[in-house]
Coordinates of C-alpha atoms in Angstrom, one line a residue:
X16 CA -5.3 -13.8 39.0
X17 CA -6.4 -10.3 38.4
X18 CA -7.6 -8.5 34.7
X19 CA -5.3 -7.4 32.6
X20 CA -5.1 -3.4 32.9
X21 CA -4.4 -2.4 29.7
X22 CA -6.8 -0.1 27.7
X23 CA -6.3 -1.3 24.0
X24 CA -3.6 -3.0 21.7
X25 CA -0.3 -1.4 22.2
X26 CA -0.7 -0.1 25.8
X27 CA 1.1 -2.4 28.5
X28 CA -1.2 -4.2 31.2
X29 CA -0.6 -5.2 34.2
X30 CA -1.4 -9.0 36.0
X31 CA -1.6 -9.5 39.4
X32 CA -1.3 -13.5 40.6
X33 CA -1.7 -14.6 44.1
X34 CA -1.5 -18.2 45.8
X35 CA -4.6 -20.0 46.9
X36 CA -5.5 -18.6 50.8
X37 CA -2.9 -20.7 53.0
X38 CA -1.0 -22.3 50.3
X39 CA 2.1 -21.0 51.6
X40 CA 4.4 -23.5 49.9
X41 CA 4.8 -21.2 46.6
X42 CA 8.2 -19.7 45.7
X43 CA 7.6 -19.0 42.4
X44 CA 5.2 -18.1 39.2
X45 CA 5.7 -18.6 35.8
X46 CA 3.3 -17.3 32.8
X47 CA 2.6 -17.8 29.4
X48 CA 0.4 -16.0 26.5
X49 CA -1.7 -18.4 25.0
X50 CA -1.3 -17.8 20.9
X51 CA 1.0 -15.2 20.6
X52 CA 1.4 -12.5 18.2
X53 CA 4.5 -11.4 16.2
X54 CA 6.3 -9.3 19.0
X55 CA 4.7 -11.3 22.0
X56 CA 6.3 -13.1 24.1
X57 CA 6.7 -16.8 23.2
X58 CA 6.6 -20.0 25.6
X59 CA 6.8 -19.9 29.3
X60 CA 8.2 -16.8 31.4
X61 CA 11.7 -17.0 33.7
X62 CA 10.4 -17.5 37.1
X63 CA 9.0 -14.7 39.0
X64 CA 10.1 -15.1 42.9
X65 CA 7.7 -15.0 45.9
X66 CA 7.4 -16.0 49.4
X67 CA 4.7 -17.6 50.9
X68 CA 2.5 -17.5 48.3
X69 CA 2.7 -13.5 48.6
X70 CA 1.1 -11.5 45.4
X71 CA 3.2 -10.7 42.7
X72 CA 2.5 -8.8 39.3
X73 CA 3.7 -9.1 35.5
X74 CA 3.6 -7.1 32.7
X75 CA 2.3 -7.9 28.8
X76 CA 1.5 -5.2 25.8
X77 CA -0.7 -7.4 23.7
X78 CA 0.2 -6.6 20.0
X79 CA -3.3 -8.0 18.6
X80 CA -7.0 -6.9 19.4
X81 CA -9.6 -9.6 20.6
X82 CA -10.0 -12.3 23.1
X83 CA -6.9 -13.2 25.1
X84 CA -5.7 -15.9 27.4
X85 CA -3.3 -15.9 30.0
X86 CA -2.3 -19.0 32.1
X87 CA 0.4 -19.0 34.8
X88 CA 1.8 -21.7 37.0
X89 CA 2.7 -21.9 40.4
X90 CA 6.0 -23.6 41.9
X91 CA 6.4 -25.2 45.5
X92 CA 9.4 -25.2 47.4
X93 CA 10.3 -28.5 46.6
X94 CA 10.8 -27.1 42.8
X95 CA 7.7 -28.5 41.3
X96 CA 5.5 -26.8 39.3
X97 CA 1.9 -26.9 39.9
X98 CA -1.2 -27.4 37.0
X99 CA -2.1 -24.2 34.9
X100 CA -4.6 -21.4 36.2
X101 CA -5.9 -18.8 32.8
X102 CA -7.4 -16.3 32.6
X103 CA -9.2 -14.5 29.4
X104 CA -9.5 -10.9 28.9
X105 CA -10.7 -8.9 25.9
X106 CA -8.1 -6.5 24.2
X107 CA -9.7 -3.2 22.4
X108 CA -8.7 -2.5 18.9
X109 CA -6.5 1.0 18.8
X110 CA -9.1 3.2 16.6
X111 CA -8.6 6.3 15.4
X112 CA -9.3 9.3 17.1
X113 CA -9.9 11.3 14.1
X114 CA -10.7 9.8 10.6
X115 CA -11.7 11.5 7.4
X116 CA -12.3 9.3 4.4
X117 CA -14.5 11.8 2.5
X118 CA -17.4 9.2 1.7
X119 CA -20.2 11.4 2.8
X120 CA -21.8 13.2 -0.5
X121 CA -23.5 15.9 1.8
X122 CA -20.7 16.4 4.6
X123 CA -17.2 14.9 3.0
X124 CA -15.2 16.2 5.2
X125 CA -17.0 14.2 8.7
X126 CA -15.0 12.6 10.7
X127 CA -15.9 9.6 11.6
X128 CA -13.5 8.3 13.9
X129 CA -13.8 7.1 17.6
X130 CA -14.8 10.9 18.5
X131 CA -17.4 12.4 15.7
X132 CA -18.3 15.0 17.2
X133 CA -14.8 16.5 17.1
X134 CA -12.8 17.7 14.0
X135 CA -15.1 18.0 10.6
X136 CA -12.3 18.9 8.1
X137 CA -13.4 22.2 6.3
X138 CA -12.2 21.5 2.6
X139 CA -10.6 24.4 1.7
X140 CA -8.9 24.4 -1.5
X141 CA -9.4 20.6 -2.1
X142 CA -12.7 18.7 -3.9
X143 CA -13.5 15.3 -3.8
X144 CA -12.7 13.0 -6.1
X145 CA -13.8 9.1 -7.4
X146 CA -10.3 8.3 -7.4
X147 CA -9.7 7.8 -4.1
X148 CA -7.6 4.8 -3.1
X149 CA -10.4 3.0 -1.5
X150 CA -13.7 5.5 -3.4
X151 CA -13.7 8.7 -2.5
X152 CA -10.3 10.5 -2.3
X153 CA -9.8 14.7 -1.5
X154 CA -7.6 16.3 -4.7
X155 CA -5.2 19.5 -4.1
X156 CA -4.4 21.6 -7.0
X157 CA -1.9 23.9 -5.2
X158 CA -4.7 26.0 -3.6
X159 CA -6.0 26.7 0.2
X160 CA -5.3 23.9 2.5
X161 CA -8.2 22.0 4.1
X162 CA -8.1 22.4 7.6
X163 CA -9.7 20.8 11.0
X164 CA -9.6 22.2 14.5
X165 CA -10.7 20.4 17.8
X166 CA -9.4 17.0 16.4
X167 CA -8.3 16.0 19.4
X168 CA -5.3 15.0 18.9
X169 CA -1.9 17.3 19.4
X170 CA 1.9 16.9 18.8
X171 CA 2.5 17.8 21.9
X172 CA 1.7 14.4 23.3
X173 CA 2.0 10.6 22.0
X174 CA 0.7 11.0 18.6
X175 CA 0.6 9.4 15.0
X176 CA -1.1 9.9 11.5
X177 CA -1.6 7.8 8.6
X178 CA -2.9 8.3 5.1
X179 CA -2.8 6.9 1.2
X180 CA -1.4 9.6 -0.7
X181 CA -1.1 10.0 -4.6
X182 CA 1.6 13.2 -5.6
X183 CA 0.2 13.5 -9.3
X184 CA 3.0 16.2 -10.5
X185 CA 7.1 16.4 -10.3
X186 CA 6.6 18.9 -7.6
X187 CA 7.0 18.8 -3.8
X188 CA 3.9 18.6 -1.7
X189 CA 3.1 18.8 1.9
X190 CA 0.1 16.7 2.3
X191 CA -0.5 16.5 6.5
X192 CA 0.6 19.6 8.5
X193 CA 0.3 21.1 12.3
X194 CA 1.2 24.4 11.9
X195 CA 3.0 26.1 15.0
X196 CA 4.2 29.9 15.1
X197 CA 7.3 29.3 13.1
X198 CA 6.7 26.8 10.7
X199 CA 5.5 23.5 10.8
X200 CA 5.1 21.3 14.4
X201 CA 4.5 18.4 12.1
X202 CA 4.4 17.7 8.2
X203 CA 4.5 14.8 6.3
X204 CA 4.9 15.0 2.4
X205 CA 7.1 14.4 -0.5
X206 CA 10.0 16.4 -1.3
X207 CA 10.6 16.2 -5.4
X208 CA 14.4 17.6 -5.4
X209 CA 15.8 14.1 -3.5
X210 CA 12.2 11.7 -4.4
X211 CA 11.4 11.0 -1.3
X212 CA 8.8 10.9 1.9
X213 CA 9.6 13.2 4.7
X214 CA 7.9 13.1 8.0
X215 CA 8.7 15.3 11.4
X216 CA 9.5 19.2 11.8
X217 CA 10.3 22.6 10.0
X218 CA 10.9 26.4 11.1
X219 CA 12.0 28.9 8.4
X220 CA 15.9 28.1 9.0
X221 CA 15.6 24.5 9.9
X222 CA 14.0 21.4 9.8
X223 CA 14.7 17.8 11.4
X224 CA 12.8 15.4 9.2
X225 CA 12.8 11.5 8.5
X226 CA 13.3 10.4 5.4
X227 CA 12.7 7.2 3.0
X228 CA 13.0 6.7 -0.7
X229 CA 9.6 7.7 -2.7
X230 CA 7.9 7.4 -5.9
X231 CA 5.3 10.7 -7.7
X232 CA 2.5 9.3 -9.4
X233 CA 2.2 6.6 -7.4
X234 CA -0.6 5.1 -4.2
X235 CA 1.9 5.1 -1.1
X236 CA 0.8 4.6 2.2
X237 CA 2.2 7.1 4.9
X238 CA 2.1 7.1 8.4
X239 CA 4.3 8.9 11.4
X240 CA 4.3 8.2 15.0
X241 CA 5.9 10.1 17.7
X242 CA 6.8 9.5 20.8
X243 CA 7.0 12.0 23.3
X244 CA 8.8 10.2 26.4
X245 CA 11.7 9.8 23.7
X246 CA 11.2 12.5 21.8
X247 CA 11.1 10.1 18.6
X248 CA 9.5 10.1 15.5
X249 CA 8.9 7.2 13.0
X250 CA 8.0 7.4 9.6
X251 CA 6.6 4.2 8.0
X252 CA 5.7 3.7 4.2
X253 CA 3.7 0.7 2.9
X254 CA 3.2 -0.7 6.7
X255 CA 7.1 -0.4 7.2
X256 CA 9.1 1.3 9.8
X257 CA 11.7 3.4 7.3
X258 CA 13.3 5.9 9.2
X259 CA 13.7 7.3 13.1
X260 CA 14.3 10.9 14.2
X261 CA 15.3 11.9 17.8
X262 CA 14.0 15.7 18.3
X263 CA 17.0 17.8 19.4
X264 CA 14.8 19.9 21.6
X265 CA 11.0 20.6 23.2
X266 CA 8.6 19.1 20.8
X267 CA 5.9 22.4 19.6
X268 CA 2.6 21.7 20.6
X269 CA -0.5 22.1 18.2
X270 CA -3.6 20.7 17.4
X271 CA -5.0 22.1 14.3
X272 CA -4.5 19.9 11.5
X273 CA -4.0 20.7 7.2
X274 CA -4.2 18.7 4.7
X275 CA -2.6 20.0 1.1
X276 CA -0.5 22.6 2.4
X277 CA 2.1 23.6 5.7
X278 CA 2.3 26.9 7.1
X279 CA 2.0 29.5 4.7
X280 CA 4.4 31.7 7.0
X281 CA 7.4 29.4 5.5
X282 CA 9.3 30.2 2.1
X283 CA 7.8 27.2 0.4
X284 CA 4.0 25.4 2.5
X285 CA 4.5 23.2 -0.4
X286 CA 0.6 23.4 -1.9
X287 CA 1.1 20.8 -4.4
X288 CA -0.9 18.5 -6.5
X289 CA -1.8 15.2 -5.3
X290 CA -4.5 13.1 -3.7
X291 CA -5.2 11.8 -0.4
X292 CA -7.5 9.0 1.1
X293 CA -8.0 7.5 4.0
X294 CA -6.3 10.5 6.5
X295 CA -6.8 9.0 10.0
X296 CA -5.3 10.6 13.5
X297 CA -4.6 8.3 16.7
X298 CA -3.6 10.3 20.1
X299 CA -1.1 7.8 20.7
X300 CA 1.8 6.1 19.1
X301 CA 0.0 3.5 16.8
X302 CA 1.8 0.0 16.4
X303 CA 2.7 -1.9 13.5
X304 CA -0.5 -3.9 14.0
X305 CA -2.4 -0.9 14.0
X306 CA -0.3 0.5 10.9
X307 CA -0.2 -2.8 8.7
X308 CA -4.6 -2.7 9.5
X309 CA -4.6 0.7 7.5
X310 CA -2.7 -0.7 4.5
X311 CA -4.5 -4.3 3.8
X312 CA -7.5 -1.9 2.9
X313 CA -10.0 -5.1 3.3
X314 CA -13.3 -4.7 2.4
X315 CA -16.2 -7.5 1.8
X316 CA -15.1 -8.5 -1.3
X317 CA -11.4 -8.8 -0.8
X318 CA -8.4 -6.4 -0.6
X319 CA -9.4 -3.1 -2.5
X320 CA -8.3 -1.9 -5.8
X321 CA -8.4 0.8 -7.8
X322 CA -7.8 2.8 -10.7
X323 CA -4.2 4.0 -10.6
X324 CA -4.1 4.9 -14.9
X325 CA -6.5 4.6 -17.9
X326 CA -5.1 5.3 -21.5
X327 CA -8.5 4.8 -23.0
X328 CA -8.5 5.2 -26.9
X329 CA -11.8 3.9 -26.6
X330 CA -12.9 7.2 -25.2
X331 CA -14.0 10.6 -27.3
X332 CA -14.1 12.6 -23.9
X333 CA -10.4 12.0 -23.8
X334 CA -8.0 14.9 -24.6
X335 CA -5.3 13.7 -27.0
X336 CA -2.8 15.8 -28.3
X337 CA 0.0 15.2 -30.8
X338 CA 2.3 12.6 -29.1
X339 CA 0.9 12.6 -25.9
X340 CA -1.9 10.0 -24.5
X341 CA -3.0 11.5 -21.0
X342 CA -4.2 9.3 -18.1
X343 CA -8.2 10.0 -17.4
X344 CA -6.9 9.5 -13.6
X345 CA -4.6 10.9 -12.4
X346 CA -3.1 12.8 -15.6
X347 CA 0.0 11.1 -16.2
X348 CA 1.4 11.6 -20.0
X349 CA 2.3 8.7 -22.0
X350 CA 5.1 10.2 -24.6
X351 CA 3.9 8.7 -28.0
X352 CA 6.0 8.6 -31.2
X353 CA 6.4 6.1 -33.9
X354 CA 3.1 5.1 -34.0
X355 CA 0.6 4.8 -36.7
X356 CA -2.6 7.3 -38.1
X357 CA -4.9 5.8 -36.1
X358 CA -3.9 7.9 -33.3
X359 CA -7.4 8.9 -32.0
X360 CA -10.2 9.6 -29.8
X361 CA -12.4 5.9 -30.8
X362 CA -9.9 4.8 -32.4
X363 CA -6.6 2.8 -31.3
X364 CA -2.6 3.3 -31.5
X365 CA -1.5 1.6 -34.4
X366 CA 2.2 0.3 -33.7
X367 CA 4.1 -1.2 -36.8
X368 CA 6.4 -3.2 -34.7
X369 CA 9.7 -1.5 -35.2
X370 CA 12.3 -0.3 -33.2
X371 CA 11.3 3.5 -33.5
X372 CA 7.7 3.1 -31.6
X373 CA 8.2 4.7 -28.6
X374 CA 5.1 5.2 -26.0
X375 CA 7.0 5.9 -22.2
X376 CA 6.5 7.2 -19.1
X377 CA 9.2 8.2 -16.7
X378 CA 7.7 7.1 -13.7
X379 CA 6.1 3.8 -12.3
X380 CA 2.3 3.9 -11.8
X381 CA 2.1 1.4 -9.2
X382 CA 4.4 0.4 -6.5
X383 CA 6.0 -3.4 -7.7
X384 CA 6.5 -4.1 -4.2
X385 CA 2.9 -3.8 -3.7
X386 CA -0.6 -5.2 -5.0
X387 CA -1.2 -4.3 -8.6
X388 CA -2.7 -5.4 -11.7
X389 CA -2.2 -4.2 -15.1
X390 CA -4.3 -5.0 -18.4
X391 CA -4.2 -4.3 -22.0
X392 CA -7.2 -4.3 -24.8
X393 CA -5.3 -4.8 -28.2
X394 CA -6.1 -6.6 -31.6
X395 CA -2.1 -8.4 -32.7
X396 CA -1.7 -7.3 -36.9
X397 CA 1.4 -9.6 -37.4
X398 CA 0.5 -12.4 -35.3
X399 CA 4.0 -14.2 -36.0
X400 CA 6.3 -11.6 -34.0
X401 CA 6.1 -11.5 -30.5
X402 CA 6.8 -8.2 -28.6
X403 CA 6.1 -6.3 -24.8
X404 CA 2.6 -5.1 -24.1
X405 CA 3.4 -2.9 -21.1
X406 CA 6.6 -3.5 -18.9
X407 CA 7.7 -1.4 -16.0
X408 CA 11.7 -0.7 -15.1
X409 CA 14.2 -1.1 -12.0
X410 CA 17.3 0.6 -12.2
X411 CA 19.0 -2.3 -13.7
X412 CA 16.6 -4.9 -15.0
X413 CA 12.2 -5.2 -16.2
X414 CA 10.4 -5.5 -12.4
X415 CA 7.5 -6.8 -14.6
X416 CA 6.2 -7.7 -18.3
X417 CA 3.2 -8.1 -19.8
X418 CA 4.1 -9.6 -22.9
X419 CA 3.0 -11.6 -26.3
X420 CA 5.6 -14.2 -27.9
X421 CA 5.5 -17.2 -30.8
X422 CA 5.3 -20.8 -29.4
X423 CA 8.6 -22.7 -30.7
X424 CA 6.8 -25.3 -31.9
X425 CA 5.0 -23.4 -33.9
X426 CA 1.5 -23.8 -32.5
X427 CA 0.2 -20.5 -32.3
X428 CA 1.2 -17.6 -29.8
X429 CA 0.7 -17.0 -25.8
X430 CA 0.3 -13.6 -23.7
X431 CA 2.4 -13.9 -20.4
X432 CA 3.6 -12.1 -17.3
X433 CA 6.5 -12.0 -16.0
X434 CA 7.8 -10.7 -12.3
X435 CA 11.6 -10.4 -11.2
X436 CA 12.8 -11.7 -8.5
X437 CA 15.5 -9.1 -8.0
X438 CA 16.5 -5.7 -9.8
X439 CA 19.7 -7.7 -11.9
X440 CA 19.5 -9.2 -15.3
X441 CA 20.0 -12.6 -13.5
X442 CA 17.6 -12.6 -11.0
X443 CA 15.1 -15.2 -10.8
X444 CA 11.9 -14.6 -13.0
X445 CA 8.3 -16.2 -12.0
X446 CA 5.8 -16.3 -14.9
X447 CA 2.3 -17.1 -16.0
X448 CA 0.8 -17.2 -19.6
X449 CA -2.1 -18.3 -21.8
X450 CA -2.6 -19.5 -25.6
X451 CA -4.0 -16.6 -28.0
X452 CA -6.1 -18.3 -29.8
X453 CA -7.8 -15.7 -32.4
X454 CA -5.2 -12.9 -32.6
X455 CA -7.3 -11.0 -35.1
X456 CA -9.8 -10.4 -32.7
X457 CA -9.9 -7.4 -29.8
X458 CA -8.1 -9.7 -27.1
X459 CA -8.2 -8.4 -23.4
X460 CA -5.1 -9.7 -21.2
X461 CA -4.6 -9.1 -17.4
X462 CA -1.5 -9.4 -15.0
X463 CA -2.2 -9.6 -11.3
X464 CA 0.2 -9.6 -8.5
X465 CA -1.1 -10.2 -5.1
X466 CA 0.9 -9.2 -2.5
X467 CA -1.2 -10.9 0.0
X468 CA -0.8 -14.1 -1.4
X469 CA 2.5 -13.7 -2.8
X470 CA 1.0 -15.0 -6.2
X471 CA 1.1 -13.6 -9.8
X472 CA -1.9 -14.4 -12.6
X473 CA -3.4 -13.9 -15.9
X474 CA -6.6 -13.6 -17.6
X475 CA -7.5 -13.6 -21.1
X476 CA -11.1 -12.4 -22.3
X477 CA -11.7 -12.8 -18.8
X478 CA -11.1 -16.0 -18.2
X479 CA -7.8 -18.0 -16.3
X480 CA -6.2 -20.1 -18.6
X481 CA -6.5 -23.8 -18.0
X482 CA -3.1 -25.5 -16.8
X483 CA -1.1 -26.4 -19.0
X484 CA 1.0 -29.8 -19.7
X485 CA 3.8 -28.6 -17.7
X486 CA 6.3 -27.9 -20.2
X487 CA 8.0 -24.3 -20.6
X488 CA 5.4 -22.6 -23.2
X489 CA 2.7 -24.7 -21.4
X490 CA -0.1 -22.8 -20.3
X491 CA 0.2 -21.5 -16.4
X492 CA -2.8 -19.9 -14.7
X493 CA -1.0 -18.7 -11.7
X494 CA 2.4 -18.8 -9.9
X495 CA 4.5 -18.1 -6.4
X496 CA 5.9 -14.8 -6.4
X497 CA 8.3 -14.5 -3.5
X498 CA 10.5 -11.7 -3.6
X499 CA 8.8 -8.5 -4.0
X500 CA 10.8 -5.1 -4.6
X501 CA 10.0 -1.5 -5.4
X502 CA 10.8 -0.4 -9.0
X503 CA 11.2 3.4 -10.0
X504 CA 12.2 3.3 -13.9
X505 CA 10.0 3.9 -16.6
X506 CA 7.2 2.7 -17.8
X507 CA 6.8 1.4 -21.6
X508 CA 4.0 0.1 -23.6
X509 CA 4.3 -1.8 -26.9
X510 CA 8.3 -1.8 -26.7
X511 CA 10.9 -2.9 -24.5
X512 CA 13.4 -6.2 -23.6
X513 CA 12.0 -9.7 -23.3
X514 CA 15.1 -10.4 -21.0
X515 CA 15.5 -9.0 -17.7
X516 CA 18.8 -7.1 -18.9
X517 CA 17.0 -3.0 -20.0
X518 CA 20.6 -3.3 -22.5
X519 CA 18.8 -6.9 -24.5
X520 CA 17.1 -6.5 -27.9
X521 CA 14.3 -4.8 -28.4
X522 CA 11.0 -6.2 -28.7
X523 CA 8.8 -4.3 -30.3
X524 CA 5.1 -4.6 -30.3
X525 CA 2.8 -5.1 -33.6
X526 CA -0.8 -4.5 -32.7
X527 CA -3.8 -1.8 -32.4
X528 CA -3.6 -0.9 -28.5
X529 CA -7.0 0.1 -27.6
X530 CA -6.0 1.0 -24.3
X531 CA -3.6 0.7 -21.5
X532 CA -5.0 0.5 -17.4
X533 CA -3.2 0.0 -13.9
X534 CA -4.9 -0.5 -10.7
X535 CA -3.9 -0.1 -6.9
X536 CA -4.3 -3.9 -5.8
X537 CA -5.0 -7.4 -6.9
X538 CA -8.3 -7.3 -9.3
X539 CA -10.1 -10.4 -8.1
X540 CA -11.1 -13.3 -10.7
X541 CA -14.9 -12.0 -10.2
X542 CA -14.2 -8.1 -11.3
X543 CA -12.0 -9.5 -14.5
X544 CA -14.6 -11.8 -15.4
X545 CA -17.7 -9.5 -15.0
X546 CA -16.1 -6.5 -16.9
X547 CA -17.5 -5.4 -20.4
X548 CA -16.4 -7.2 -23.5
X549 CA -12.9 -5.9 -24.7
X550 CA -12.0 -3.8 -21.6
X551 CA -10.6 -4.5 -18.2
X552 CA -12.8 -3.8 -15.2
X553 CA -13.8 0.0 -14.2
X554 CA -12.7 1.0 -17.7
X555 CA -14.6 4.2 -19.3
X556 CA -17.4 3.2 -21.0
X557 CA -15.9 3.3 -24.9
X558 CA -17.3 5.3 -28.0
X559 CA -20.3 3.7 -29.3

């Protein structure tokens, strides 16, 4: 049997299998992969014909990197099939061509992909920033584009492009572009009239762009391939193939690459303002595999977070105007009204507990769908009524609560949270929670969702709570969460419905919020139990 052919994951190789020298008996061969991959081949192969024993060839794309095994049989004219013959082969991993992460204090725009030496990203208009989705991140403000030539990669040939991106303002942005004489070869971006991701082509009278639903002011991962046999390009969000285009003509051809603008010959380049991480460039269509790599963000400790909003009252750096409570991230605006005097810079947001407290955003900070974790630092001034914390809105029902409530019996109270199964006021609800035991205290709570695992939990003062005795107000360190989905309502703290219908009662919160954070990805039980007393981990250090 001879190697395997192909040149990395993806790419189709070629084996060539051949009877033993004068074993003329064989009619047929049969293969097999030895532990397949999703989108392998499974079990044995139909039967490929021969004569004599006379060479014949099979083809296999292998869909993971590594060390592989092949093992084919032989079958005699009699119709018996012969012992197994394999054959290992290493499969290279598809890297990157081009990859800018930003990572390097003294040359942030290097590339460091599989060819360094080709396509240092000039910044432009951007500066880096510690909010990066993994670190280091390049922010936009609406200014000059940063821009790369020699990269290697063009859209005239097999190409894709992926990237974490963060649109921090209701405004379109065009976050990757290829500029060509009359518009745009390529773009990738968010359009802010319809809310959604658009990847493909644009001139000034026309454009042929895929599309998928979006969500500003929130880490998405983006990623296009194209095809250039078929003419096809794929847009895939979160590791998921969302939408296909079919070109309607010849594909432009250009190499030089923007990020934060398109090409300023068109009516709108769409300079926005919004944040991108982790910009990578393949010269050929990517798989799945290579796509669904990108997105787990692994690093040693685990699957990375970080900081997706901070409402720090703990702060006196903080900027806080009359009825507004600014996130130190990415600048998101918490409307504030009903709440008490203590309104300030060190100080806390003093919520009575009645109906008209009213602290909202309009837009998710996190994707549901995906990793989070959300925590709250608050001191609880009327113990005896329960209330939300934080709770984040689908169209029709609460994707998630972080909430306080009064045991029935009458034993003290317990923080939980709560994740929907569904966005309807019946779906299924999964939930964890722990006993408050000294609500006049500063008490830290944290909800995690790990999309990994499929798994919600909490931590108080950061600690898991121990498990309970089973019963419905028993204490529950961690839970299945099966059925993820993507919510794009608004985003309440201190108020909202402790049933999944947004139409139930309201439960309002009575407490002194000290602060409010959200993180991109599951915060491990390490970071949550190493982080300073009475805040959540990476918060601002507070005033005094």
């Amino acid at each position: 049997m001879c190697p395997h052919n192909g040149t990395r994951v993806g790419v189709e190789g070629t084996f060539e299998v051949e009877a033993a020298k004068g074993d003329t008996d064989v009619d047929a061969y049969r293969w097999s992969i030895i532990g397949p991959a999703e989108g392998e081949p499974s079990g044995l192969s139909e039967p490929i014909l021969t004569k004599a024993g006379r060479a014949r060839s099979f083809s296999f794309t292998s869909q993971k990197t590594g060390l592989r095994k092949v093992q084919v049989q032989a079958r005699d004219k009699a119709g018996v099939w012969g012992s197994t013959a394999s054959y290992s082969f290493y499969v290279p991993a598809n890297e990157v061509v081009t990859e800018w992460s930003f990572t390097d204090p003294s040359n942030p725009g290097a590339n460091s992909g599989a060819d360094p030496a080709a396509g240092t990203l000039d910044l432009g208009g951007a500066v880096t920033s510690s909010v990066g989705r993994s670190g280091t991140g390049l922010q936009f403000r609406g200014g000059a584009p940063a821009t790369a030539t020699n990269t290697g990669v063009s859209t005239g040939q097999d190409f894709s492009v992926a990237l974490w991106a963060h649109v921090d303002t209701a405004e379109s942005a065009t976050l990757v572009s290829v500029p060509a004489d009359e518009g745009n070869a390529f773009e990738i971006g968010y359009d802010a009239t319809d809310g959604t991701w658009l990847a493909g082509r644009r001139s000034a009278t026309s454009a042929e762009l895929a599309s998928a639903p979006g969500i500003r002011g929130v880490w998405a991962h983006l990623a296009a391939t194209y095809s250039s046999s078929a003419n096809e390009l794929t847009l895939w969000v979160n590791g998921k193939a969302e939408s296909t285009i079919v070109y309607s003509g010849e594909v432009s051809d250009g190499a030089t690459w923007q990020l934060g603008c398109g090409n300023p010959a068109l009516p709108d380049p769409g300079c926005g303002v919004a944040t991108v991480d982790e910009v990578g460039l393949w010269d050929n269509r990517a798989t799945a595999p290579d796509i669904a790599k990108r997105v787990s963000l692994a690093d040693e400790t685990g699957y990375a977070t970080s900081m997706a909003a901070e409402w720090n009252l703990g702060v006196s750096t903080d900027t806080v105007e009359s009825g507004v409570l600014t996130d130190r991230s990415f600048g998101a605006q918490l409307q504030v009204a009903g709440a008490g005097d203590q309104y300030l810079p060190g100080g806390s947001l003093a919520l009575p507990g009645t109906a008209g407290q009213s602290i909202t955003l309009d837009h998710p900070v996190t994707d549901s769908a995906a990793s989070f974790s959300v925590a709250a630092s608050l001191r609880l001034t009327d113990p005896t009524q329960g209330g939300v914390i934080v709770q984040q809105s689908g169209e029709n029902a609460a994707a998630w609560t972080l909430g306080y409530r009064v045991k029935s019996d009458g034993s003290g109270g317990q923080v939980y949270f709560q994740m929907a199964g569904g966005d309807s006021a019946d779906a299924t609800v999964a939930e964890v929670r722990a006993d408050v035991w000294t609500p006049e205290d500063v008490n830290v709570v944290v909800g995690v969702y790990d999309a990994e695992l499929r798994r919600i939990e909490i931590y108080l003062n950061g600690f898991s709570p121990e498990l309970g005795d089973g019963s419905s107000e028993g204490q529950m360190p961690e839970a299945s969460f099966a059925t993820p989905w993507t919510a794009r309502g608004g985003f309440e703290v201190g108020n909202g419905t402790t049933t999944l219908d947004l139409a139930g009662p309201e439960a309002s919160l009575a407490a002194d919020v000290k602060g409010v954070w959200q993180y991109a990805g599951a915060l491990s039980a390490n970071d949550i139990y190493n982080a300073d007393a009475g805040l959540p981990p990476g918060a601002a250090t507070p005033v005094g």
